[in-house]
Amino acid sequence: MGEFIMSNRRTFLKQSVIGGGALSLGLFPSELFASGELVKLTIMHTNDMHCHIDPFPADHAEFPGKGGLIRIATMVNQARKENPNLLLLDAGDMFQGTPYFNYFKGDLILKVMSKMGYDAGTVGNHEFDNGLNDILSAFKYANFPIVSSNYDFSDTILADHIVPFHILKKGKIKIGIYGLGIELDGLVGKLNYGNTQYLDPVKMAQKIEFLLKKEHSCDLVICLSHLGYSFEQNKISDMTLAPQTRYTDLIIGGHTHSFLKKPSVLKNADGKPILVNQAGWAALAMGKIEFIFDQTGKLNEPVAILDNL
Amino acid sequence: MRRLFISLFAILFLFSCAHQLSVHQINTKNISVDTYSGSVDSAIQVIVKPYRDSIANDMSKLVTVSATSLVKAKPESKLTNLVSDIILEAATNYCISQNMKIKPDASYVNYGGLRASLPQGEITVGRIFELMPFENEIVLIHISGESILRMGERIAIRGGEGVAGIKLGIRDEKLATLLVGGKVVDPSALYWLATNDYIANGGDQMSMFSNPADRIDTKIKIRDTLIEIMANRYKRDGIIDIKEDGRIYNEQ
């Protein structure tokens, strides 16, 4: 009987969508949102901002007048007006790159990100550029959690300041966020990372994603990764991580400064879709991803993924 | 009746579970920030302005004037050559000033460490900060010709990097020619190489630089020396017009 209702309902919803010829645009009738049958989460994300708070100078050779976190702040404000269920995330390398960092370390970028309402960030390799003490002093200005699942900071001064994962709710949507960092040896000076232990990102991802989806019943699981989009060498990256996961819905990447035209869609270990995205660097780009959830439990798969915003 | 009971039980079970939402559709868009023009968030401006103003004066100071824009490229470029030459010059000056009987043979600059291009026309202190944001310092390492050859092989695989005092030919991503000071490298001889502390500490997979026979930490900040040497050259010689000179080239 339940199945009967379900399939009828599904048919009805499909017809109501197709009826308007709107499916190709991925648009839904607003009454489905109003009635609470569908809920929308908007994710906006940055990576490798490298303290580019202001746009590049107007006479810059490569990016004249482009980029700037200060512009992204306005874009986020606008998007938040359209959908208050907005998640703002960063995938690391907030530090290093403009005189703001040389003069004020990580303090200013974290003050700005906090004011913008970032929900979470992670630890990139450049966060270590001035050592652990300067990470600690800057992170005091962050009013959002910094997550890292595969850097073990327990034997460092950062032990109480970085969390292995973070769970939050936007409206009715429960979101679990974890973070992965790149191998430090050979990339960051030993003096700068001290007793930070690098743990296998794949094992930690599998462990934490299970915890978030199955034990904490998160509706969506997001990985903030500073592993890099992909490498020619046989080195772990977002593209090689994604097929080894089961419960991660989205990997927001960084490190390789990749300007993706649109998110890559891969299959996870269960053959289900997982998105990998990255938004260049220096606040020159930002990713925007809307997840539309079916609250009725009747409409689910297959999931449509459209580059249509 | 029994069947109905089981169905009812199944329905009750379904609805009593904590209801996890399922994704139905995903809409995406990667947005370029260059095309966006909106009013600036005043709350953010209030935070940033005092910081911006306090460094603006320093950043606007003139260092030099360039006849062309300086953009990094492989196998060589005006920018990689300029920085590598200055590091070799600064290291040489350092040895003279310290009365050391050392003459650095060559310099190596990691391509990824140059973080921005320099514009045609006026180059300010701010631009040098963008080019070299790191607090890295010049380090001299005394390494074998064998290590120099390993370095050359790595540069060949990468298709080029920043060097001075070196001529390097690449064929099919392999090292074909390597001269230091115009001479073929002797694998058993020792050479003084100027680089930065990040590289000398084993960064960027340049493991051939680990365990040098000797090492001198000059404590000279690379950014400071770039500003100083370029400003002095400008005062002395005027506008700079950097040329590529074929120090790294692809062989046919």
Tab-separated table of C-alpha atoms in Angstrom, chain A residues 26 28 54 57 59 62 66 70 74-75 77 96 99-100 102-104 108 111 115 126 186-187 213 217-219 260 263 277 283-295 299-300 303-309, chain B residues 11 19-34 36 38-41 43-45 47-48 51-52 54-55 58-59 69 71 115-119 127 129-130 133-135 198 202-205 223:
chain	number	residue	atom	x	y	z
A	26	GLY	CA	15.916	22.080	-13.524
A	28	PHE	CA	10.553	23.205	-9.768
A	54	ASP	CA	41.092	43.166	-2.383
A	57	PRO	CA	45.475	45.940	-9.209
A	59	ASP	CA	47.291	47.080	-14.235
A	62	GLU	CA	47.285	38.418	-15.656
A	66	LYS	CA	39.824	40.843	-10.960
A	70	ILE	CA	35.519	41.800	-0.684
A	74	THR	CA	28.642	40.965	-1.705
A	75	MET	CA	27.853	37.908	-3.830
A	77	ASN	CA	25.003	38.546	0.797
A	96	GLN	CA	49.987	33.933	2.381
A	99	PRO	CA	51.044	42.127	2.100
A	100	TYR	CA	48.035	41.679	4.374
A	102	ASN	CA	53.183	39.801	5.732
A	103	TYR	CA	51.995	42.672	7.897
A	104	PHE	CA	49.119	41.142	9.853
A	108	LEU	CA	42.763	40.014	8.879
A	111	LYS	CA	38.346	38.570	10.693
A	115	LYS	CA	32.252	38.720	9.347
A	126	HIS	CA	50.300	27.568	3.557
A	186	GLY	CA	58.543	17.654	1.669
A	187	LEU	CA	56.004	20.449	1.242
A	213	LYS	CA	26.085	9.765	7.542
A	217	SER	CA	22.318	10.772	10.328
A	218	CYS	CA	23.541	13.792	8.369
A	219	ASP	CA	21.533	14.496	5.235
A	260	LEU	CA	36.989	24.035	-13.063
A	263	PRO	CA	32.130	20.377	-10.889
A	277	ASN	CA	34.715	21.018	-7.291
A	283	ALA	CA	39.180	34.823	-4.773
A	284	LEU	CA	39.083	34.925	-8.583
A	285	ALA	CA	36.238	32.432	-8.624
A	286	MET	CA	33.725	30.825	-6.361
A	287	GLY	CA	31.698	27.677	-6.581
A	288	LYS	CA	27.943	27.676	-6.124
A	289	ILE	CA	26.083	24.417	-5.670
A	290	GLU	CA	22.431	23.944	-4.782
A	291	PHE	CA	21.260	20.692	-3.299
A	292	ILE	CA	17.532	20.181	-3.559
A	293	PHE	CA	16.251	17.672	-1.018
A	294	ASP	CA	13.030	15.770	-1.113
A	295	GLN	CA	11.460	15.850	2.331
A	299	LEU	CA	11.216	11.473	-5.029
A	300	ASN	CA	14.810	10.485	-4.627
A	303	VAL	CA	19.645	12.470	-8.870
A	304	ALA	CA	19.716	15.075	-11.630
A	305	ILE	CA	22.902	17.179	-11.734
A	306	LEU	CA	22.643	20.307	-13.837
A	307	ASP	CA	25.138	23.097	-14.487
A	308	ASN	CA	22.382	25.621	-14.705
A	309	LEU	CA	22.632	28.343	-12.076
B	11	ILE	CA	4.521	1.591	7.527
B	19	HIS	CA	13.966	10.801	8.627
B	20	GLN	CA	17.117	11.379	6.599
B	21	LEU	CA	16.610	13.646	3.599
B	22	SER	CA	17.596	12.425	0.173
B	23	VAL	CA	19.103	14.590	-2.535
B	24	HIS	CA	16.839	14.950	-5.496
B	25	GLN	CA	18.628	17.428	-7.700
B	26	ILE	CA	21.888	19.353	-7.767
B	27	ASN	CA	22.337	22.672	-9.553
B	28	THR	CA	25.805	24.093	-10.005
B	29	LYS	CA	27.658	27.128	-11.284
B	30	ASN	CA	31.286	28.149	-10.969
B	31	ILE	CA	31.291	31.927	-10.973
B	32	SER	CA	34.153	34.159	-12.122
B	33	VAL	CA	34.651	37.007	-9.713
B	34	ASP	CA	36.116	39.198	-12.478
B	36	TYR	CA	30.966	40.679	-10.992
B	38	GLY	CA	28.243	45.050	-7.129
B	39	SER	CA	28.427	47.465	-4.274
B	40	VAL	CA	31.010	46.577	-1.670
B	41	ASP	CA	29.792	45.230	1.649
B	43	ALA	CA	30.685	45.979	7.106
B	44	ILE	CA	33.661	44.293	5.423
B	45	GLN	CA	35.050	47.657	4.260
B	47	ILE	CA	37.154	46.013	8.923
B	48	VAL	CA	39.603	46.154	6.014
B	51	TYR	CA	44.620	47.729	7.552
B	52	ARG	CA	44.661	48.729	3.889
B	54	SER	CA	48.285	51.459	7.032
B	55	ILE	CA	50.234	49.515	4.408
B	58	ASP	CA	54.777	51.336	1.964
B	59	MET	CA	53.347	49.344	-0.913
B	69	SER	CA	55.785	42.847	-18.410
B	71	VAL	CA	55.619	36.775	-16.636
B	115	ARG	CA	53.581	33.882	-7.001
B	116	ALA	CA	52.766	36.735	-9.365
B	117	SER	CA	53.890	38.486	-12.530
B	118	LEU	CA	55.419	41.957	-12.682
B	119	PRO	CA	53.820	44.620	-14.890
B	127	ARG	CA	54.263	44.084	-6.623
B	129	PHE	CA	55.332	41.403	-2.170
B	130	GLU	CA	52.919	39.695	-4.562
B	133	PRO	CA	55.101	36.839	-0.465
B	134	PHE	CA	57.056	34.260	1.520
B	135	GLU	CA	59.489	35.146	4.259
B	198	TYR	CA	62.372	26.161	1.754
B	202	GLY	CA	63.938	19.537	1.366
B	203	GLY	CA	60.869	21.330	0.016
B	204	ASP	CA	59.340	20.752	-3.420
B	205	GLN	CA	60.732	17.198	-3.622
B	223	ARG	CA	61.922	39.821	-0.928
